[in-house]
mmCIF file of N, CA and C in Angstrom:
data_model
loop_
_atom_site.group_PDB
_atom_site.id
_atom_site.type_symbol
_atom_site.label_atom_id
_atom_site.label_comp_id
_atom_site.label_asym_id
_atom_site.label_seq_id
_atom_site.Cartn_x
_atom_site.Cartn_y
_atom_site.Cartn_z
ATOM 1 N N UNK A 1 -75.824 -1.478 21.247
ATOM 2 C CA UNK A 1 -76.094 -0.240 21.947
ATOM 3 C C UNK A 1 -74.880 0.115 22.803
ATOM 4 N N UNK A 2 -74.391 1.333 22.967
ATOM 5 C CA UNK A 2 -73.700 1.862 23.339
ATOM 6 C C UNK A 2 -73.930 1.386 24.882
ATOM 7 N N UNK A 3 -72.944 1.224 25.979
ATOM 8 C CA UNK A 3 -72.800 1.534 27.542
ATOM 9 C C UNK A 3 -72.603 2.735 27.613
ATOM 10 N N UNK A 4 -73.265 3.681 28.879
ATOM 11 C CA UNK A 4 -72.719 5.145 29.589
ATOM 12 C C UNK A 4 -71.974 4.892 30.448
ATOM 13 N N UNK A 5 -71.322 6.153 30.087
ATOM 14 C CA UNK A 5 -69.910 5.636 31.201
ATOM 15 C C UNK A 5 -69.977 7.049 31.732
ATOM 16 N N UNK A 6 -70.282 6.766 32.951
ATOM 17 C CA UNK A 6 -70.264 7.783 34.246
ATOM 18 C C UNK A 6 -69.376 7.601 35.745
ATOM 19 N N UNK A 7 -69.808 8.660 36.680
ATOM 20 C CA UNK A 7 -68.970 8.638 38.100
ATOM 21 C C UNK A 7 -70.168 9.335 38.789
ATOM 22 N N UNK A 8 -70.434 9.258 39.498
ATOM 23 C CA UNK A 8 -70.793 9.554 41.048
ATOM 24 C C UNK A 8 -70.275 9.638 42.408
ATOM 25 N N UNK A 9 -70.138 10.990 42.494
ATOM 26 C CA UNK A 9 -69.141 11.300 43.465
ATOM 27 C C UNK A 9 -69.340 12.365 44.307
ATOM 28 N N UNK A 10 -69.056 12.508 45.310
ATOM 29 C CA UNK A 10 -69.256 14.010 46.001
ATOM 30 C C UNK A 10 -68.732 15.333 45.530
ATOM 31 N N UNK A 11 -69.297 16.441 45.296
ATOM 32 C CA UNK A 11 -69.066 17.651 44.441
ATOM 33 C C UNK A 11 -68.677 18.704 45.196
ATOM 34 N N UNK A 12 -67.991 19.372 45.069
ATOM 35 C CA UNK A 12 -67.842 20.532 45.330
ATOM 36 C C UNK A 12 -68.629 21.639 44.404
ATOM 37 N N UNK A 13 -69.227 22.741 45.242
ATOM 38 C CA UNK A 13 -69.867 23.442 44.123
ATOM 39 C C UNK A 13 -69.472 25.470 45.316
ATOM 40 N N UNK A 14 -68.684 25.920 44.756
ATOM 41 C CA UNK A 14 -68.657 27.535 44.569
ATOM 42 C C UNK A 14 -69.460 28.160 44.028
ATOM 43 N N UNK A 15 -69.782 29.037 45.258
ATOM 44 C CA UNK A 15 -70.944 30.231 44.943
ATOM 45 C C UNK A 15 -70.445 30.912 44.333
ATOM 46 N N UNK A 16 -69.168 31.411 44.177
ATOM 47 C CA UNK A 16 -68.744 32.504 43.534
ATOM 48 C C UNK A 16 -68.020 32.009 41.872
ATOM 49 N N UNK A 17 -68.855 32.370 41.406
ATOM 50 C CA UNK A 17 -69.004 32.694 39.969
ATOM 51 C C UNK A 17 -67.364 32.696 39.002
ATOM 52 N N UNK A 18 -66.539 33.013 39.611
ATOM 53 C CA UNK A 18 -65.581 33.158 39.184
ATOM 54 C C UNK A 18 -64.542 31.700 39.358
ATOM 55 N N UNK A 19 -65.172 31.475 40.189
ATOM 56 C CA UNK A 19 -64.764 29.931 41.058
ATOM 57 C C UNK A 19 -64.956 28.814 39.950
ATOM 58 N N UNK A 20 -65.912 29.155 38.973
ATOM 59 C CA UNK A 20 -66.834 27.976 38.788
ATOM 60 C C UNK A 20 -65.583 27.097 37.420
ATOM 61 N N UNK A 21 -65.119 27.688 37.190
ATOM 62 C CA UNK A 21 -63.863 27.210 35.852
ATOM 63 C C UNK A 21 -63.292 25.867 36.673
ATOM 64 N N UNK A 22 -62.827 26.248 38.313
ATOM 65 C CA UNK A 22 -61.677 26.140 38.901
ATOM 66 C C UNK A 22 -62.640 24.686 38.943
ATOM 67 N N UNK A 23 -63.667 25.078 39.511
ATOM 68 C CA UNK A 23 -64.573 23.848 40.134
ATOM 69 C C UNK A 23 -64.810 22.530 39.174
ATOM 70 N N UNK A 24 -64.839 22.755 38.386
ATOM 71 C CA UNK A 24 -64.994 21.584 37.074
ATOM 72 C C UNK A 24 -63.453 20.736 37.181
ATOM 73 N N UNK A 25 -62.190 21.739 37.249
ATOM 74 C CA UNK A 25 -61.211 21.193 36.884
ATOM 75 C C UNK A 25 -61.362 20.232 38.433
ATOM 76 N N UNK A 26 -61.551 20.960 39.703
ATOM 77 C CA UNK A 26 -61.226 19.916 40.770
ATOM 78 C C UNK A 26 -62.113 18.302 40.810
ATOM 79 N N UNK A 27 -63.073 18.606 39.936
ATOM 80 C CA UNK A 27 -64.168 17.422 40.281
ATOM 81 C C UNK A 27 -63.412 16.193 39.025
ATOM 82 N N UNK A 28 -62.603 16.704 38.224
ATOM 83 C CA UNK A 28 -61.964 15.932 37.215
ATOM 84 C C UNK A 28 -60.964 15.224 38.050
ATOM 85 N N UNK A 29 -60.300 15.718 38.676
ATOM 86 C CA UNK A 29 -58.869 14.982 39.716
ATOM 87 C C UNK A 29 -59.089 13.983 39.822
ATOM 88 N N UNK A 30 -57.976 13.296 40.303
ATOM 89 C CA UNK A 30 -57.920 11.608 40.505
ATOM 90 C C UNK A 30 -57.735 12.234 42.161
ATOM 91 N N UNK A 31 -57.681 11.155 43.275
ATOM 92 C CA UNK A 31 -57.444 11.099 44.449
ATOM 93 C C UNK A 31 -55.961 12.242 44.509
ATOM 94 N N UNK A 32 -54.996 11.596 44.079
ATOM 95 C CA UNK A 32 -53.773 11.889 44.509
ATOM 96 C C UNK A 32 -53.528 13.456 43.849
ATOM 97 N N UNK A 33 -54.115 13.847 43.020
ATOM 98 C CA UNK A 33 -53.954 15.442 42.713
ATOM 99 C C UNK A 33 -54.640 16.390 43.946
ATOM 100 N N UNK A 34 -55.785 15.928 44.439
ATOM 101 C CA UNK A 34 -56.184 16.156 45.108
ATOM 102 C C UNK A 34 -55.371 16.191 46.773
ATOM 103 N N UNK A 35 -54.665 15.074 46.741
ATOM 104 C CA UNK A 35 -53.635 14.919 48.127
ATOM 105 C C UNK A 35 -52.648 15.925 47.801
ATOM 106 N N UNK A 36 -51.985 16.387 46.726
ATOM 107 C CA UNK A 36 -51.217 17.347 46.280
ATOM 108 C C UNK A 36 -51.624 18.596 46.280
ATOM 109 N N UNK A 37 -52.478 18.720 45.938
ATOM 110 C CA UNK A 37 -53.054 20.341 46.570
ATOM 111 C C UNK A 37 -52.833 20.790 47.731
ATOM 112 N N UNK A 38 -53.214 19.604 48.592
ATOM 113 C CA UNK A 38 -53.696 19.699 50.159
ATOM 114 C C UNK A 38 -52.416 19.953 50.375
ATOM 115 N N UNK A 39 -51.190 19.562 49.963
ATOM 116 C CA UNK A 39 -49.772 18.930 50.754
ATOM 117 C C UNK A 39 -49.431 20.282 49.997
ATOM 118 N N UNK A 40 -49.865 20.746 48.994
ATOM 119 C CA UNK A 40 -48.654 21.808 48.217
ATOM 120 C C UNK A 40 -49.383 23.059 49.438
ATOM 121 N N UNK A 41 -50.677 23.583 49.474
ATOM 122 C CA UNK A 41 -51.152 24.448 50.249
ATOM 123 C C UNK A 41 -50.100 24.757 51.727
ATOM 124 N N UNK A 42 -50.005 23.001 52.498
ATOM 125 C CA UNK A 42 -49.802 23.142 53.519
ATOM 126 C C UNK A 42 -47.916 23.743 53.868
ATOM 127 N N UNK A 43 -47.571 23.301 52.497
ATOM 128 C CA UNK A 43 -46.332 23.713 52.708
ATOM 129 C C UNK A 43 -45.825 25.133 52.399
ATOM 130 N N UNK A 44 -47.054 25.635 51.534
ATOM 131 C CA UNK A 44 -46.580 27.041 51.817
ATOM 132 C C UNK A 44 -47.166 27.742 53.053
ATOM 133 N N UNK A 45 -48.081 27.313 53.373
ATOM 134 C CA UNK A 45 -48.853 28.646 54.418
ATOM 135 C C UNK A 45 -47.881 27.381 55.765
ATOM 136 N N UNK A 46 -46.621 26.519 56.072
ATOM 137 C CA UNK A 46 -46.058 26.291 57.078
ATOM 138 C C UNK A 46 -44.839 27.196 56.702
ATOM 139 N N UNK A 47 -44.749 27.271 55.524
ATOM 140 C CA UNK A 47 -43.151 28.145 55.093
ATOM 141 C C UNK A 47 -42.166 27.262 54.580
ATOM 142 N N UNK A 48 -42.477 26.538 54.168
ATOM 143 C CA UNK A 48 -41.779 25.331 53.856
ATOM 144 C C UNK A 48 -41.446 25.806 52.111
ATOM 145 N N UNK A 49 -41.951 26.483 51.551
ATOM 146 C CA UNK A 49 -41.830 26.790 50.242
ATOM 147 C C UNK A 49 -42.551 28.336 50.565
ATOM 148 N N UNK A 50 -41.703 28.979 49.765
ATOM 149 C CA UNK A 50 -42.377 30.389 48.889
ATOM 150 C C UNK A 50 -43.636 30.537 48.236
ATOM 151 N N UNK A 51 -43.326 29.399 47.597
ATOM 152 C CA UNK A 51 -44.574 29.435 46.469
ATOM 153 C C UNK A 51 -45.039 28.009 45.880
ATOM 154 N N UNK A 52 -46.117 28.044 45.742
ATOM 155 C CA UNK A 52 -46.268 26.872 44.691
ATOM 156 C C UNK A 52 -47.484 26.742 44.054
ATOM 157 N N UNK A 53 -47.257 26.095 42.324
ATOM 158 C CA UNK A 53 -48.675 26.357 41.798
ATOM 159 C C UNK A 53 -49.407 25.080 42.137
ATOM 160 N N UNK A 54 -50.550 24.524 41.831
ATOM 161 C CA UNK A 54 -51.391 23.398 41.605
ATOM 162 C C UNK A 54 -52.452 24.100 40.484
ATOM 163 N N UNK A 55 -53.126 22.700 40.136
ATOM 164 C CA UNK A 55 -53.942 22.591 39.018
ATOM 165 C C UNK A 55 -53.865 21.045 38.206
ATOM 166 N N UNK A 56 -54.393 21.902 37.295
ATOM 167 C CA UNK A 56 -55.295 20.219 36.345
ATOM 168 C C UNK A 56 -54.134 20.609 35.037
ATOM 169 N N UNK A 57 -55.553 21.150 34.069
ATOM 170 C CA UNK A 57 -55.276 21.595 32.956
ATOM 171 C C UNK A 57 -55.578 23.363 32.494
ATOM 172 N N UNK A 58 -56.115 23.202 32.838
ATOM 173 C CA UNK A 58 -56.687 25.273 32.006
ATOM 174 C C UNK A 58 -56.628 26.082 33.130
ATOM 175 N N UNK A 59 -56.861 25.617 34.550
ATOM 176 C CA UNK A 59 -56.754 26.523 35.714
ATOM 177 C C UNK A 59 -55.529 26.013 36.689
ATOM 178 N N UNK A 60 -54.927 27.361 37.121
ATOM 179 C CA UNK A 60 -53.737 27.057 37.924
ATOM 180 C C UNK A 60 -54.041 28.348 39.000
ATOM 181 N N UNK A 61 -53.686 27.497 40.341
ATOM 182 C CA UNK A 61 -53.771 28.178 41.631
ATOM 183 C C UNK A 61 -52.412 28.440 41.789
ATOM 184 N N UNK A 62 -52.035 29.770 42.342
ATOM 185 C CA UNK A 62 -50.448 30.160 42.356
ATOM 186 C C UNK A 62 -50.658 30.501 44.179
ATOM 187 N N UNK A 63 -50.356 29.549 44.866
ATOM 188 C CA UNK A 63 -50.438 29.449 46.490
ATOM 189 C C UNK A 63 -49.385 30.231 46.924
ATOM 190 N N UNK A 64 -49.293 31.034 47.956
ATOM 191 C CA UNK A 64 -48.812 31.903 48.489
ATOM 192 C C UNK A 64 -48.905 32.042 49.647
ATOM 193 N N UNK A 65 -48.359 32.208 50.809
ATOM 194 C CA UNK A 65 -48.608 32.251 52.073
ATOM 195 C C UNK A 65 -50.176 33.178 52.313
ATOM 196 N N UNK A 66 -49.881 34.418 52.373
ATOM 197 C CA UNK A 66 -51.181 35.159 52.576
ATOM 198 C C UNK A 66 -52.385 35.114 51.553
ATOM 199 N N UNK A 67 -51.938 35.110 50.382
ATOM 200 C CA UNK A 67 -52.966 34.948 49.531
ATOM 201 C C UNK A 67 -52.312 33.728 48.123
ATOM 202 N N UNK A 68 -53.508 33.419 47.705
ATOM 203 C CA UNK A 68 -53.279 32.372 46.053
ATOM 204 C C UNK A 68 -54.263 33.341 44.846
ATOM 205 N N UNK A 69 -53.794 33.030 44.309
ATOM 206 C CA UNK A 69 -54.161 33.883 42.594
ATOM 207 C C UNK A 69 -54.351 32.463 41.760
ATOM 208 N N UNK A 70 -56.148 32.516 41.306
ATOM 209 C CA UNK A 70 -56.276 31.754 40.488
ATOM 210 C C UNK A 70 -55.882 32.295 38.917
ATOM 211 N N UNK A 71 -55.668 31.529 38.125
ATOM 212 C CA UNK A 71 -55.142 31.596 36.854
ATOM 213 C C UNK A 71 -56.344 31.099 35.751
ATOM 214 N N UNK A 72 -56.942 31.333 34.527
ATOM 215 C CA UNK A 72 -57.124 30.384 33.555
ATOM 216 C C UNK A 72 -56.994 30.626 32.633
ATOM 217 N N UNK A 73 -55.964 30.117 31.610
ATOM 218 C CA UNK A 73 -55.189 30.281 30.583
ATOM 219 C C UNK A 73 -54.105 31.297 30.845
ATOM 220 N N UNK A 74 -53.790 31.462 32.167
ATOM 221 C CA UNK A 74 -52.391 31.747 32.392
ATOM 222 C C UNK A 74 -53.181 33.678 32.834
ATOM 223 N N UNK A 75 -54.294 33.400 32.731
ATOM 224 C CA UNK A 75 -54.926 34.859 33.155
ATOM 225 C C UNK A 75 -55.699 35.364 34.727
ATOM 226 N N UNK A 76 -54.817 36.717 35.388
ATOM 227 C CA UNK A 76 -55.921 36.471 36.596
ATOM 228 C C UNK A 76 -57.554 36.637 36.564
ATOM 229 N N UNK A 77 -57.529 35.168 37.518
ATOM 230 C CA UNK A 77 -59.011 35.953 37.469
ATOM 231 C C UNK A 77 -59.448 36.021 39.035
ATOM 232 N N UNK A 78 -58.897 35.031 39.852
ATOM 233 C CA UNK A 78 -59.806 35.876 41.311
ATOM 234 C C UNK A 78 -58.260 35.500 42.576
ATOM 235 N N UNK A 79 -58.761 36.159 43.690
ATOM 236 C CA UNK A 79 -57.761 35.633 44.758
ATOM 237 C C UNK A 79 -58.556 34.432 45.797
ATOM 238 N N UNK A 80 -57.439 33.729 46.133
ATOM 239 C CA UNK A 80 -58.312 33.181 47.105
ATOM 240 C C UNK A 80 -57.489 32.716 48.511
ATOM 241 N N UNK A 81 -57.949 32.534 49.217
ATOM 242 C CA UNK A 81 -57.578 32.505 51.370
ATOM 243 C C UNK A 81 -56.593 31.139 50.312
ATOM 244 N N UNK A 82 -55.460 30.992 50.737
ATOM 245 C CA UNK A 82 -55.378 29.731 50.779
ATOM 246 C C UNK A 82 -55.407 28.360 52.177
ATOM 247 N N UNK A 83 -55.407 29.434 53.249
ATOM 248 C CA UNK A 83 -55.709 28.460 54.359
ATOM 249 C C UNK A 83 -57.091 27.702 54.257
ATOM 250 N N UNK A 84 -58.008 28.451 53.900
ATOM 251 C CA UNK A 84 -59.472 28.103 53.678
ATOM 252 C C UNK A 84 -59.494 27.306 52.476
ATOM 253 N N UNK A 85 -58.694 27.699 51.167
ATOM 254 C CA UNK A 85 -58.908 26.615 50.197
ATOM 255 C C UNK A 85 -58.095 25.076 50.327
ATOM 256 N N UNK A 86 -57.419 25.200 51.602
ATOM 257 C CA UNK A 86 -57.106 23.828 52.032
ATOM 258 C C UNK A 86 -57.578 23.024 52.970
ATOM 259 N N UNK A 87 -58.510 23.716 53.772
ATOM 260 C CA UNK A 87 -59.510 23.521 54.750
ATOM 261 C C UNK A 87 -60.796 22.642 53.563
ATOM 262 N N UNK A 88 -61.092 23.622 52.749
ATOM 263 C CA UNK A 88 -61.933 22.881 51.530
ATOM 264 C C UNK A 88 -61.401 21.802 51.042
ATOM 265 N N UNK A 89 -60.218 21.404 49.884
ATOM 266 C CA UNK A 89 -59.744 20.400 49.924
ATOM 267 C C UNK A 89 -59.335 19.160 50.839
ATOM 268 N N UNK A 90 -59.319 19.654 51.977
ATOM 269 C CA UNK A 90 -59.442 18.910 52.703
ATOM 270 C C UNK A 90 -60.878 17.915 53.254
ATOM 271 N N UNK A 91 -61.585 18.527 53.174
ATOM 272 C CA UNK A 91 -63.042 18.450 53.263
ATOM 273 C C UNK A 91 -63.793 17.265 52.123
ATOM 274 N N UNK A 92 -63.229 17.651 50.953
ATOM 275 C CA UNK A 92 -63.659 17.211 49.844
ATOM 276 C C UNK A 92 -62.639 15.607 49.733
ATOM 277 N N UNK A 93 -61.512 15.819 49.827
ATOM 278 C CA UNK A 93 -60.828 14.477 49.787
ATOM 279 C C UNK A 93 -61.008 13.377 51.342
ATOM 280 N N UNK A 94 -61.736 14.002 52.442
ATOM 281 C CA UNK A 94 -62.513 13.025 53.504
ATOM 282 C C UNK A 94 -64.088 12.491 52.551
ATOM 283 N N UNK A 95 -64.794 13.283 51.973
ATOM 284 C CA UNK A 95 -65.849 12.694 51.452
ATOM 285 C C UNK A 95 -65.832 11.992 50.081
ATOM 286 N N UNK A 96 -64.775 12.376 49.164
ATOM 287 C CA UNK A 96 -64.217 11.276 48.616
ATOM 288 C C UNK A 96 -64.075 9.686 48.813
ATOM 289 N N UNK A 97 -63.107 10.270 50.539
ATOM 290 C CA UNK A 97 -62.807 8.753 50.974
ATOM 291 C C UNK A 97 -64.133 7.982 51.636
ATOM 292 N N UNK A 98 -64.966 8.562 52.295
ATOM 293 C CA UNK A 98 -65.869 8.389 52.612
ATOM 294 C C UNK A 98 -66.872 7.449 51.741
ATOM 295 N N UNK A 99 -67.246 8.165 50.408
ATOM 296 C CA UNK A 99 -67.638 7.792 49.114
ATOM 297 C C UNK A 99 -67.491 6.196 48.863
ATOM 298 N N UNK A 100 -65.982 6.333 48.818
ATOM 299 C CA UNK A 100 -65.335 4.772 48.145
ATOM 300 C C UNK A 100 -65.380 4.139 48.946
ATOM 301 N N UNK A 101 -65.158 4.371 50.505
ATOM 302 C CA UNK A 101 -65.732 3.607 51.544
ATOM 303 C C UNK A 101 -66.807 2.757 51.234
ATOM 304 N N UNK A 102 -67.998 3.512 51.646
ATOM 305 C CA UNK A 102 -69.574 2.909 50.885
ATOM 306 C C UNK A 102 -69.643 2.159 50.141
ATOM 307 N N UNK A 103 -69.058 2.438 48.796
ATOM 308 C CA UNK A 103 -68.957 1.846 47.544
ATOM 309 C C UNK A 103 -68.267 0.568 47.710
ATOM 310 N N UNK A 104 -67.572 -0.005 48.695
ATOM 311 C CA UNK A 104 -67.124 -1.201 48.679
ATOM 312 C C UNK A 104 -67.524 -2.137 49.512
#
């Protein structure tokens, strides 16, 4: 008989509908993509960079000081705060750690 091979983990889940592509790709991340978001966000909205993208595979966030433009398959589909979507990532990689905490 086959073993299941699963994860249990804390989720992020977006109300907004358009979000929801983005949301699958973030719950796939390993830790450290996740620390890269946070670090790519913070360096644009300090000015430290112009621009910068993040992502997985099929969705790409194009971060920008005032605003980020999600992407999937290289297509727009919504804008988003990026101060707030690093406030979120941020959020999500404490209950992460939190998580594995427990777990050990």
């Amino acid at each position: 008989m086959k073993t299941l091979r699963y994860k249990i983990k804390p989720t992020i889940y977006f109300e907004d509908q358009k979000l929801w592509i983005f949301n699958n790709e973030i719950l796939d991340m390993p830790f450290s993509i996740i620390e890269n978001g946070i670090l790519s966000c913070k360096q644009v909205i300090n000015g430290e960079h112009e621009k910068l993208s993040w992502g997985l595979e099929t969705a790409e966030l194009l971060v920008h000081k005032e605003t980020s433009i999600l992407e999937y398959h290289g297509k727009f589909v919504t804008e988003i705060p990026p101060k707030e979507f690093c406030e979120i990532l941020e959020i999500y990689r404490d209950k992460l750690k939190e998580y594995e905490n427990e777990k050990s």
